[in-house]
Amino acid sequence: AVVSTQSTGKGINHKCYYGIIADGIHTHPAALRIAHRTNPSSAVLVTDAMAAMGLGDGCHKIGAQSVTVTGKHAVISGTDTLAGSVVTMNSCIQNFMKNSRCSLIEAVSCATKHPAQLLKCEALYGTLEFGTAADFVIIDSDINVLATFIGGDCVFVSDKYISVIKS
């Protein structure tokens, strides 16, 4: 886990954030549960996603590195060394909810609101308040991404969402 503190310029603000990779590979389920129970308002979900995400199983050349992807595992080819993650943020949210037993709202806050607070850009990102950037996703009950909006403009629509809109 990555730990960061915010400084006010006059000393430490005592707000400590921690990043946690909830991909089902990097962090043990018990660690997710303990982290959430200990300090839920400071959790920042991290994917550790790499360029092989979405390419599927097989051997992929990522820059000068060969990476072998099998399911959710990405290793440096010929070794057991993790090369990063190939799990999406919505999958991390699902895994975090399952293992920490937190609510959807709490898990989504860990992926949106808390990172914005850590980066001190919460006036523009992390919520859907009036005057914010209007970057958001529409998800279904299984946390599958149905549509993505950036600056209020739709940049991705899944076939499932199109069929829901048409019905």
GROMACS .gro file of N, CA and C in nm:
model
  501
    1ALA      N    1   0.084  -0.118   0.000
    1ALA     CA    2   0.000   0.000   0.000
    1ALA      C    3   0.088   0.124   0.000
    2VAL      N    4   0.043   0.224  -0.070
    2VAL     CA    5   0.112   0.351  -0.076
    2VAL      C    6   0.047   0.441   0.028
    3VAL      N    7   0.127   0.507   0.107
    3VAL     CA    8   0.075   0.597   0.209
    3VAL      C    9   0.121   0.737   0.178
    4SER      N   10   0.032   0.834   0.190
    4SER     CA   11   0.065   0.973   0.163
    4SER      C   12  -0.002   1.060   0.267
    5THR      N   13   0.063   1.166   0.306
    5THR     CA   14   0.001   1.263   0.396
    5THR      C   15  -0.013   1.393   0.321
    6GLN      N   16  -0.112   1.471   0.361
    6GLN     CA   17  -0.130   1.601   0.300
    6GLN      C   18  -0.066   1.705   0.389
    7SER      N   19   0.006   1.798   0.329
    7SER     CA   20   0.067   1.906   0.403
    7SER      C   21  -0.012   2.033   0.380
    8THR      N   22  -0.029   2.111   0.484
    8THR     CA   23  -0.101   2.238   0.472
    8THR      C   24  -0.005   2.352   0.442
    9GLY      N   25   0.124   2.322   0.438
    9GLY     CA   26   0.224   2.426   0.421
    9GLY      C   27   0.274   2.473   0.557
   10LYS      N   28   0.196   2.446   0.660
   10LYS     CA   29   0.234   2.482   0.796
   10LYS      C   30   0.254   2.357   0.879
   11GLY      N   31   0.268   2.246   0.813
   11GLY     CA   32   0.283   2.119   0.883
   11GLY      C   33   0.190   2.016   0.823
   12ILE      N   34   0.190   1.901   0.880
   12ILE     CA   35   0.108   1.792   0.827
   12ILE      C   36  -0.036   1.808   0.873
   13ASN      N   37  -0.127   1.788   0.781
   13ASN     CA   38  -0.270   1.800   0.805
   13ASN      C   39  -0.324   1.680   0.883
   14HIS      N   40  -0.246   1.578   0.900
   14HIS     CA   41  -0.283   1.455   0.969
   14HIS      C   42  -0.387   1.373   0.895
   15LYS      N   43  -0.417   1.407   0.772
   15LYS     CA   44  -0.503   1.323   0.689
   15LYS      C   45  -0.410   1.233   0.611
   16CYS      N   46  -0.415   1.106   0.639
   16CYS     CA   47  -0.327   1.008   0.577
   16CYS      C   48  -0.409   0.922   0.482
   17TYR      N   49  -0.368   0.913   0.357
   17TYR     CA   50  -0.435   0.830   0.258
   17TYR      C   51  -0.349   0.708   0.229
   18TYR      N   52  -0.412   0.601   0.190
   18TYR     CA   53  -0.337   0.483   0.148
   18TYR      C   54  -0.399   0.429   0.021
   19GLY      N   55  -0.311   0.393  -0.072
   19GLY     CA   56  -0.355   0.330  -0.195
   19GLY      C   57  -0.352   0.180  -0.178
   20ILE      N   58  -0.455   0.115  -0.230
   20ILE     CA   59  -0.461  -0.030  -0.215
   20ILE      C   60  -0.507  -0.091  -0.348
   21ILE      N   61  -0.433  -0.189  -0.394
   21ILE     CA   62  -0.463  -0.255  -0.521
   21ILE      C   63  -0.560  -0.369  -0.491
   22ALA      N   64  -0.684  -0.351  -0.530
   22ALA     CA   65  -0.790  -0.448  -0.499
   22ALA      C   66  -0.822  -0.534  -0.620
   23ASP      N   67  -0.718  -0.585  -0.687
   23ASP     CA   68  -0.739  -0.662  -0.809
   23ASP      C   69  -0.756  -0.812  -0.786
   24GLY      N   70  -0.747  -0.855  -0.659
   24GLY     CA   71  -0.758  -0.997  -0.629
   24GLY      C   72  -0.627  -1.071  -0.644
   25ILE      N   73  -0.521  -1.000  -0.679
   25ILE     CA   74  -0.389  -1.061  -0.697
   25ILE      C   75  -0.289  -1.000  -0.598
   26HIS      N   76  -0.277  -0.869  -0.599
   26HIS     CA   77  -0.174  -0.800  -0.521
   26HIS      C   78  -0.200  -0.799  -0.370
   27THR      N   79  -0.324  -0.788  -0.329
   27THR     CA   80  -0.355  -0.767  -0.187
   27THR      C   81  -0.448  -0.877  -0.137
   28HIS      N   82  -0.413  -0.937  -0.026
   28HIS     CA   83  -0.493  -1.044   0.034
   28HIS      C   84  -0.629  -0.989   0.077
   29PRO      N   85  -0.737  -1.067   0.061
   29PRO     CA   86  -0.870  -1.022   0.101
   29PRO      C   87  -0.878  -0.972   0.247
   30ALA      N   88  -0.806  -1.036   0.337
   30ALA     CA   89  -0.807  -0.992   0.478
   30ALA      C   90  -0.746  -0.852   0.491
   31ALA      N   91  -0.644  -0.823   0.411
   31ALA     CA   92  -0.581  -0.690   0.415
   31ALA      C   93  -0.679  -0.583   0.366
   32LEU      N   94  -0.759  -0.615   0.266
   32LEU     CA   95  -0.861  -0.521   0.219
   32LEU      C   96  -0.962  -0.493   0.330
   33ARG      N   97  -1.005  -0.598   0.396
   33ARG     CA   98  -1.103  -0.586   0.505
   33ARG      C   99  -1.046  -0.503   0.621
   34ILE      N  100  -0.924  -0.533   0.662
   34ILE     CA  101  -0.861  -0.460   0.772
   34ILE      C  102  -0.841  -0.313   0.736
   35ALA      N  103  -0.793  -0.287   0.616
   35ALA     CA  104  -0.768  -0.150   0.572
   35ALA      C  105  -0.898  -0.069   0.573
   36HIS      N  106  -1.004  -0.128   0.520
   36HIS     CA  107  -1.130  -0.055   0.515
   36HIS      C  108  -1.186  -0.031   0.655
   37ARG      N  109  -1.182  -0.131   0.739
   37ARG     CA  110  -1.235  -0.115   0.875
   37ARG      C  111  -1.153  -0.017   0.958
   38THR      N  112  -1.024  -0.010   0.932
   38THR     CA  113  -0.936   0.078   1.010
   38THR      C  114  -0.953   0.225   0.973
   39ASN      N  115  -0.960   0.254   0.843
   39ASN     CA  116  -0.967   0.393   0.800
   39ASN      C  117  -1.036   0.403   0.664
   40PRO      N  118  -1.167   0.384   0.661
   40PRO     CA  119  -1.238   0.381   0.532
   40PRO      C  120  -1.234   0.513   0.455
   41SER      N  121  -1.228   0.626   0.523
   41SER     CA  122  -1.232   0.754   0.453
   41SER      C  123  -1.100   0.792   0.387
   42SER      N  124  -0.996   0.710   0.407
   42SER     CA  125  -0.866   0.739   0.347
   42SER      C  126  -0.823   0.638   0.242
   43ALA      N  127  -0.908   0.541   0.214
   43ALA     CA  128  -0.874   0.438   0.115
   43ALA      C  129  -0.881   0.495  -0.026
   44VAL      N  130  -0.779   0.467  -0.105
   44VAL     CA  131  -0.775   0.507  -0.246
   44VAL      C  132  -0.753   0.380  -0.328
   45LEU      N  133  -0.853   0.341  -0.406
   45LEU     CA  134  -0.839   0.221  -0.489
   45LEU      C  135  -0.746   0.249  -0.606
   46VAL      N  136  -0.657   0.154  -0.630
   46VAL     CA  137  -0.556   0.163  -0.735
   46VAL      C  138  -0.566   0.035  -0.818
   47THR      N  139  -0.556   0.046  -0.950
   47THR     CA  140  -0.562  -0.073  -1.034
   47THR      C  141  -0.425  -0.134  -1.059
   48ASP      N  142  -0.320  -0.056  -1.064
   48ASP     CA  143  -0.187  -0.099  -1.107
   48ASP      C  144  -0.194  -0.154  -1.249
   49ALA      N  145  -0.294  -0.108  -1.326
   49ALA     CA  146  -0.315  -0.158  -1.463
   49ALA      C  147  -0.197  -0.120  -1.552
   50MET      N  148  -0.166  -0.213  -1.640
   50MET     CA  149  -0.056  -0.195  -1.734
   50MET      C  150  -0.109  -0.204  -1.877
   51ALA      N  151  -0.022  -0.182  -1.972
   51ALA     CA  152  -0.063  -0.177  -2.113
   51ALA      C  153  -0.125  -0.306  -2.165
   52ALA      N  154  -0.101  -0.419  -2.099
   52ALA     CA  155  -0.159  -0.546  -2.144
   52ALA      C  156  -0.306  -0.562  -2.103
   53MET      N  157  -0.357  -0.469  -2.022
   53MET     CA  158  -0.497  -0.478  -1.981
   53MET      C  159  -0.587  -0.475  -2.105
   54GLY      N  160  -0.677  -0.569  -2.113
   54GLY     CA  161  -0.770  -0.575  -2.225
   54GLY      C  162  -0.720  -0.653  -2.346
   55LEU      N  163  -0.594  -0.695  -2.344
   55LEU     CA  164  -0.539  -0.768  -2.459
   55LEU      C  165  -0.570  -0.917  -2.453
   56GLY      N  166  -0.613  -0.966  -2.337
   56GLY     CA  167  -0.646  -1.107  -2.325
   56GLY      C  168  -0.525  -1.192  -2.292
   57ASP      N  169  -0.551  -1.322  -2.278
   57ASP     CA  170  -0.445  -1.416  -2.244
   57ASP      C  171  -0.342  -1.425  -2.356
   58GLY      N  172  -0.218  -1.450  -2.316
   58GLY     CA  173  -0.111  -1.469  -2.414
   58GLY      C  174   0.013  -1.392  -2.375
   59CYS      N  175   0.112  -1.399  -2.463
   59CYS     CA  176   0.238  -1.328  -2.443
   59CYS      C  177   0.232  -1.197  -2.522
   60HIS      N  178   0.260  -1.087  -2.453
   60HIS     CA  179   0.250  -0.955  -2.515
   60HIS      C  180   0.381  -0.881  -2.494
   61LYS      N  181   0.420  -0.806  -2.594
   61LYS     CA  182   0.540  -0.724  -2.584
   61LYS      C  183   0.495  -0.585  -2.540
   62ILE      N  184   0.541  -0.545  -2.421
   62ILE     CA  185   0.509  -0.413  -2.367
   62ILE      C  186   0.641  -0.337  -2.358
   63GLY      N  187   0.665  -0.251  -2.455
   63GLY     CA  188   0.797  -0.187  -2.464
   63GLY      C  189   0.900  -0.293  -2.492
   64ALA      N  190   1.005  -0.297  -2.411
   64ALA     CA  191   1.110  -0.397  -2.427
   64ALA      C  192   1.081  -0.523  -2.348
   65GLN      N  193   0.972  -0.523  -2.272
   65GLN     CA  194   0.940  -0.634  -2.180
   65GLN      C  195   0.837  -0.729  -2.240
   66SER      N  196   0.859  -0.859  -2.224
   66SER     CA  197   0.759  -0.958  -2.261
   66SER      C  198   0.678  -0.992  -2.137
   67VAL      N  199   0.548  -0.986  -2.151
   67VAL     CA  200   0.457  -1.010  -2.039
   67VAL      C  201   0.361  -1.121  -2.079
   68THR      N  202   0.340  -1.216  -1.989
   68THR     CA  203   0.245  -1.324  -2.013
   68THR      C  204   0.122  -1.301  -1.926
   69VAL      N  205   0.007  -1.296  -1.991
   69VAL     CA  206  -0.120  -1.275  -1.922
   69VAL      C  207  -0.199  -1.405  -1.923
   70THR      N  208  -0.242  -1.445  -1.804
   70THR     CA  209  -0.329  -1.561  -1.788
   70THR      C  210  -0.440  -1.521  -1.692
   71GLY      N  211  -0.560  -1.501  -1.746
   71GLY     CA  212  -0.670  -1.455  -1.661
   71GLY      C  213  -0.640  -1.317  -1.606
   72LYS      N  214  -0.642  -1.305  -1.472
   72LYS     CA  215  -0.616  -1.177  -1.407
   72LYS      C  216  -0.468  -1.160  -1.373
   73HIS      N  217  -0.385  -1.258  -1.405
   73HIS     CA  218  -0.242  -1.254  -1.371
   73HIS      C  219  -0.160  -1.204  -1.489
   74ALA      N  220  -0.068  -1.111  -1.462
   74ALA     CA  221   0.027  -1.064  -1.563
   74ALA      C  222   0.165  -1.075  -1.502
   75VAL      N  223   0.249  -1.158  -1.563
   75VAL     CA  224   0.385  -1.179  -1.510
   75VAL      C  225   0.487  -1.152  -1.619
   76ILE      N  226   0.609  -1.120  -1.577
   76ILE     CA  227   0.718  -1.108  -1.672
   76ILE      C  228   0.739  -1.247  -1.731
   77SER      N  229   0.735  -1.258  -1.860
   77SER     CA  230   0.742  -1.388  -1.928
   77SER      C  231   0.860  -1.470  -1.879
   78GLY      N  232   0.832  -1.598  -1.851
   78GLY     CA  233   0.935  -1.690  -1.806
   78GLY      C  234   0.962  -1.684  -1.657
   79THR      N  235   0.886  -1.600  -1.584
   79THR     CA  236   0.906  -1.587  -1.439
   79THR      C  237   0.770  -1.592  -1.369
   80ASP      N  238   0.772  -1.585  -1.237
   80ASP     CA  239   0.651  -1.570  -1.157
   80ASP      C  240   0.638  -1.428  -1.103
   81THR      N  241   0.718  -1.336  -1.155
   81THR     CA  242   0.721  -1.198  -1.106
   81THR      C  243   0.604  -1.118  -1.165
   82LEU      N  244   0.521  -1.060  -1.078
   82LEU     CA  245   0.409  -0.978  -1.125
   82LEU      C  246   0.463  -0.862  -1.209
   83ALA      N  247   0.397  -0.838  -1.321
   83ALA     CA  248   0.436  -0.729  -1.410
   83ALA      C  249   0.344  -0.609  -1.393
   84GLY      N  250   0.242  -0.623  -1.314
   84GLY     CA  251   0.140  -0.520  -1.297
   84GLY      C  252   0.006  -0.590  -1.292
   85SER      N  253  -0.096  -0.518  -1.323
   85SER     CA  254  -0.230  -0.574  -1.318
   85SER      C  255  -0.298  -0.558  -1.454
   86VAL      N  256  -0.392  -0.644  -1.482
   86VAL     CA  257  -0.472  -0.633  -1.604
   86VAL      C  258  -0.621  -0.625  -1.567
   87VAL      N  259  -0.647  -0.581  -1.445
   87VAL     CA  260  -0.784  -0.572  -1.394
   87VAL      C  261  -0.830  -0.427  -1.400
   88THR      N  262  -0.954  -0.405  -1.442
   88THR     CA  263  -1.010  -0.272  -1.456
   88THR      C  264  -1.055  -0.217  -1.320
   89MET      N  265  -1.080  -0.087  -1.315
   89MET     CA  266  -1.123  -0.024  -1.190
   89MET      C  267  -1.258  -0.078  -1.145
   90ASN      N  268  -1.350  -0.103  -1.237
   90ASN     CA  269  -1.479  -0.156  -1.192
   90ASN      C  270  -1.463  -0.294  -1.130
   91SER      N  271  -1.369  -0.374  -1.178
   91SER     CA  272  -1.341  -0.504  -1.116
   91SER      C  273  -1.278  -0.485  -0.977
   92CYS      N  274  -1.193  -0.384  -0.964
   92CYS     CA  275  -1.134  -0.355  -0.833
   92CYS      C  276  -1.242  -0.312  -0.734
   93ILE      N  277  -1.338  -0.234  -0.781
   93ILE     CA  278  -1.450  -0.193  -0.694
   93ILE      C  279  -1.529  -0.316  -0.650
   94GLN      N  280  -1.559  -0.405  -0.745
   94GLN     CA  281  -1.631  -0.528  -0.711
   94GLN      C  282  -1.554  -0.610  -0.606
   95ASN      N  283  -1.425  -0.628  -0.628
   95ASN     CA  284  -1.343  -0.706  -0.538
   95ASN      C  285  -1.331  -0.640  -0.400
   96PHE      N  286  -1.317  -0.508  -0.398
   96PHE     CA  287  -1.308  -0.435  -0.272
   96PHE      C  288  -1.438  -0.450  -0.193
   97MET      N  289  -1.552  -0.437  -0.260
   97MET     CA  290  -1.682  -0.454  -0.193
   97MET      C  291  -1.696  -0.595  -0.134
   98LYS      N  292  -1.663  -0.693  -0.215
   98LYS     CA  293  -1.677  -0.833  -0.172
   98LYS      C  294  -1.590  -0.863  -0.050
   99ASN      N  295  -1.466  -0.818  -0.053
   99ASN     CA  296  -1.372  -0.856   0.052
   99ASN      C  297  -1.375  -0.765   0.175
  100SER      N  298  -1.408  -0.638   0.157
  100SER     CA  299  -1.414  -0.548   0.272
  100SER      C  300  -1.555  -0.543   0.332
  101ARG      N  301  -1.650  -0.594   0.252
  101ARG     CA  302  -1.791  -0.592   0.291
  101ARG      C  303  -1.846  -0.449   0.304
  102CYS      N  304  -1.791  -0.359   0.226
  102CYS     CA  305  -1.839  -0.221   0.227
  102CYS      C  306  -1.951  -0.206   0.125
  103SER      N  307  -2.017  -0.092   0.128
  103SER     CA  308  -2.127  -0.064   0.036
  103SER      C  309  -2.072  -0.017  -0.099
  104LEU      N  310  -2.159  -0.014  -0.198
  104LEU     CA  311  -2.122   0.038  -0.330
  104LEU      C  312  -2.079   0.183  -0.319
  105ILE      N  313  -2.151   0.261  -0.242
  105ILE     CA  314  -2.118   0.403  -0.225
  105ILE      C  315  -1.979   0.419  -0.165
  106GLU      N  316  -1.948   0.340  -0.063
  106GLU     CA  317  -1.815   0.347  -0.001
  106GLU      C  318  -1.706   0.308  -0.100
  107ALA      N  319  -1.728   0.201  -0.175
  107ALA     CA  320  -1.627   0.155  -0.270
  107ALA      C  321  -1.605   0.256  -0.383
  108VAL      N  322  -1.713   0.312  -0.435
  108VAL     CA  323  -1.700   0.412  -0.542
  108VAL      C  324  -1.630   0.537  -0.490
  109SER      N  325  -1.656   0.574  -0.366
  109SER     CA  326  -1.585   0.688  -0.306
  109SER      C  327  -1.435   0.663  -0.300
  110CYS      N  328  -1.397   0.539  -0.277
  110CYS     CA  329  -1.254   0.504  -0.273
  110CYS      C  330  -1.189   0.516  -0.410
  111ALA      N  331  -1.268   0.508  -0.514
  111ALA     CA  332  -1.217   0.517  -0.651
  111ALA      C  333  -1.232   0.657  -0.711
  112THR      N  334  -1.307   0.743  -0.645
  112THR     CA  335  -1.338   0.875  -0.703
  112THR      C  336  -1.309   0.989  -0.607
  113LYS      N  337  -1.388   0.997  -0.502
  113LYS     CA  338  -1.381   1.109  -0.408
  113LYS      C  339  -1.248   1.114  -0.331
  114HIS      N  340  -1.205   1.001  -0.276
  114HIS     CA  341  -1.082   1.000  -0.197
  114HIS      C  342  -0.958   1.036  -0.279
  115PRO      N  343  -0.942   0.981  -0.402
  115PRO     CA  344  -0.826   1.023  -0.482
  115PRO      C  345  -0.828   1.173  -0.512
  116ALA      N  346  -0.947   1.227  -0.539
  116ALA     CA  347  -0.957   1.371  -0.566
  116ALA      C  348  -0.919   1.452  -0.444
  117GLN      N  349  -0.960   1.406  -0.325
  117GLN     CA  350  -0.921   1.475  -0.203
  117GLN      C  351  -0.770   1.469  -0.183
  118LEU      N  352  -0.710   1.352  -0.204
  118LEU     CA  353  -0.566   1.337  -0.189
  118LEU      C  354  -0.491   1.432  -0.282
  119LEU      N  355  -0.538   1.443  -0.405
  119LEU     CA  356  -0.472   1.527  -0.505
  119LEU      C  357  -0.514   1.674  -0.496
  120LYS      N  358  -0.603   1.703  -0.400
  120LYS     CA  359  -0.653   1.840  -0.377
  120LYS      C  360  -0.720   1.898  -0.501
  121CYS      N  361  -0.794   1.814  -0.572
  121CYS     CA  362  -0.869   1.862  -0.689
  121CYS      C  363  -1.017   1.828  -0.674
  122GLU      N  364  -1.063   1.813  -0.549
  122GLU     CA  365  -1.202   1.774  -0.526
  122GLU      C  366  -1.303   1.881  -0.565
  123ALA      N  367  -1.259   2.004  -0.588
  123ALA     CA  368  -1.350   2.107  -0.635
  123ALA      C  369  -1.391   2.081  -0.780
  124LEU      N  370  -1.313   2.002  -0.851
  124LEU     CA  371  -1.341   1.973  -0.992
  124LEU      C  372  -1.372   1.826  -1.019
  125TYR      N  373  -1.313   1.735  -0.940
  125TYR     CA  374  -1.328   1.592  -0.965
  125TYR      C  375  -1.373   1.518  -0.839
  126GLY      N  376  -1.425   1.399  -0.860
  126GLY     CA  377  -1.459   1.311  -0.748
  126GLY      C  378  -1.605   1.314  -0.707
  127THR      N  379  -1.679   1.413  -0.754
  127THR     CA  380  -1.823   1.421  -0.724
  127THR      C  381  -1.896   1.469  -0.850
  128LEU      N  382  -2.026   1.471  -0.840
  128LEU     CA  383  -2.109   1.525  -0.950
  128LEU      C  384  -2.177   1.655  -0.909
  129GLU      N  385  -2.113   1.728  -0.820
  129GLU     CA  386  -2.167   1.857  -0.775
  129GLU      C  387  -2.171   1.955  -0.892
  130PHE      N  388  -2.259   2.054  -0.884
  130PHE     CA  389  -2.268   2.159  -0.985
  130PHE      C  390  -2.132   2.228  -0.998
  131GLY      N  391  -2.087   2.246  -1.121
  131GLY     CA  392  -1.961   2.314  -1.146
  131GLY      C  393  -1.840   2.223  -1.154
  132THR      N  394  -1.859   2.093  -1.132
  132THR     CA  395  -1.746   2.001  -1.144
  132THR      C  396  -1.730   1.958  -1.290
  133ALA      N  397  -1.630   1.876  -1.316
  133ALA     CA  398  -1.591   1.841  -1.453
  133ALA      C  399  -1.694   1.758  -1.530
  134ALA      N  400  -1.785   1.695  -1.461
  134ALA     CA  401  -1.886   1.608  -1.525
  134ALA      C  402  -1.823   1.490  -1.596
  135ASP      N  403  -1.721   1.432  -1.532
  135ASP     CA  404  -1.661   1.306  -1.576
  135ASP      C  405  -1.726   1.197  -1.492
  136PHE      N  406  -1.795   1.102  -1.556
  136PHE     CA  407  -1.863   0.999  -1.479
  136PHE      C  408  -1.890   0.877  -1.566
  137VAL      N  409  -1.923   0.767  -1.499
  137VAL     CA  410  -1.962   0.644  -1.569
  137VAL      C  411  -2.101   0.604  -1.522
  138ILE      N  412  -2.171   0.536  -1.607
  138ILE     CA  413  -2.298   0.473  -1.571
  138ILE      C  414  -2.270   0.325  -1.561
  139ILE      N  415  -2.306   0.267  -1.447
  139ILE     CA  416  -2.281   0.124  -1.424
  139ILE      C  417  -2.413   0.053  -1.398
  140ASP      N  418  -2.412  -0.079  -1.419
  140ASP     CA  419  -2.530  -0.159  -1.384
  140ASP      C  420  -2.513  -0.215  -1.243
  141SER      N  421  -2.606  -0.298  -1.200
  141SER     CA  422  -2.603  -0.350  -1.064
  141SER      C  423  -2.483  -0.442  -1.038
  142ASP      N  424  -2.420  -0.492  -1.145
  142ASP     CA  425  -2.301  -0.576  -1.131
  142ASP      C  426  -2.172  -0.496  -1.148
  143ILE      N  427  -2.184  -0.364  -1.154
  143ILE     CA  428  -2.074  -0.270  -1.169
  143ILE      C  429  -2.004  -0.283  -1.304
  144ASN      N  430  -2.077  -0.326  -1.405
  144ASN     CA  431  -2.026  -0.324  -1.542
  144ASN      C  432  -2.046  -0.183  -1.597
  145VAL      N  433  -1.947  -0.132  -1.667
  145VAL     CA  434  -1.955   0.002  -1.724
  145VAL      C  435  -2.047   0.000  -1.846
  146LEU      N  436  -2.153   0.082  -1.840
  146LEU     CA  437  -2.247   0.091  -1.950
  146LEU      C  438  -2.219   0.211  -2.040
  147ALA      N  439  -2.172   0.320  -1.980
  147ALA     CA  440  -2.141   0.441  -2.057
  147ALA      C  441  -2.039   0.523  -1.979
  148THR      N  442  -1.957   0.598  -2.053
  148THR     CA  443  -1.857   0.686  -1.994
  148THR      C  444  -1.874   0.826  -2.051
  149PHE      N  445  -1.871   0.925  -1.962
  149PHE     CA  446  -1.884   1.065  -2.001
  149PHE      C  447  -1.762   1.141  -1.951
  150ILE      N  448  -1.707   1.225  -2.037
  150ILE     CA  449  -1.596   1.312  -2.001
  150ILE      C  450  -1.638   1.455  -2.035
  151GLY      N  451  -1.634   1.540  -1.936
  151GLY     CA  452  -1.679   1.679  -1.957
  151GLY      C  453  -1.825   1.685  -1.998
  152GLY      N  454  -1.903   1.586  -1.956
  152GLY     CA  455  -2.045   1.581  -1.990
  152GLY      C  456  -2.074   1.520  -2.126
  153ASP      N  457  -1.970   1.490  -2.204
  153ASP     CA  458  -1.987   1.431  -2.337
  153ASP      C  459  -1.970   1.280  -2.329
  154CYS      N  460  -2.059   1.207  -2.392
  154CYS     CA  461  -2.052   1.061  -2.394
  154CYS      C  462  -1.939   1.019  -2.487
  155VAL      N  463  -1.843   0.942  -2.431
  155VAL     CA  464  -1.729   0.896  -2.510
  155VAL      C  465  -1.728   0.745  -2.528
  156PHE      N  466  -1.816   0.675  -2.456
  156PHE     CA  467  -1.828   0.530  -2.469
  156PHE      C  468  -1.968   0.488  -2.430
  157VAL      N  469  -2.026   0.398  -2.512
  157VAL     CA  470  -2.156   0.338  -2.481
  157VAL      C  471  -2.146   0.189  -2.511
  158SER      N  472  -2.181   0.107  -2.413
  158SER     CA  473  -2.179  -0.037  -2.435
  158SER      C  474  -2.304  -0.081  -2.511
  159ASP      N  475  -2.296  -0.194  -2.576
  159ASP     CA  476  -2.412  -0.249  -2.647
  159ASP      C  477  -2.526  -0.274  -2.550
  160LYS      N  478  -2.494  -0.318  -2.428
  160LYS     CA  479  -2.597  -0.343  -2.326
  160LYS      C  480  -2.674  -0.216  -2.294
  161TYR      N  481  -2.603  -0.102  -2.283
  161TYR     CA  482  -2.669   0.024  -2.251
  161TYR      C  483  -2.757   0.069  -2.367
  162ILE      N  484  -2.710   0.051  -2.488
  162ILE     CA  485  -2.789   0.088  -2.606
  162ILE      C  486  -2.921   0.010  -2.607
  163SER      N  487  -2.915  -0.120  -2.576
  163SER     CA  488  -3.037  -0.201  -2.574
  163SER      C  489  -3.133  -0.157  -2.462
  164VAL      N  490  -3.079  -0.111  -2.349
  164VAL     CA  491  -3.163  -0.061  -2.240
  164VAL      C  492  -3.231   0.068  -2.281
  165ILE      N  493  -3.157   0.157  -2.347
  165ILE     CA  494  -3.213   0.284  -2.390
  165ILE      C  495  -3.324   0.262  -2.493
  166LYS      N  496  -3.305   0.168  -2.585
  166LYS     CA  497  -3.403   0.143  -2.691
  166LYS      C  498  -3.529   0.076  -2.641
  167SER      N  499  -3.522   0.007  -2.526
  167SER     CA  500  -3.642  -0.064  -2.477
  167SER      C  501  -3.731   0.023  -2.392
   0.00000   0.00000   0.00000
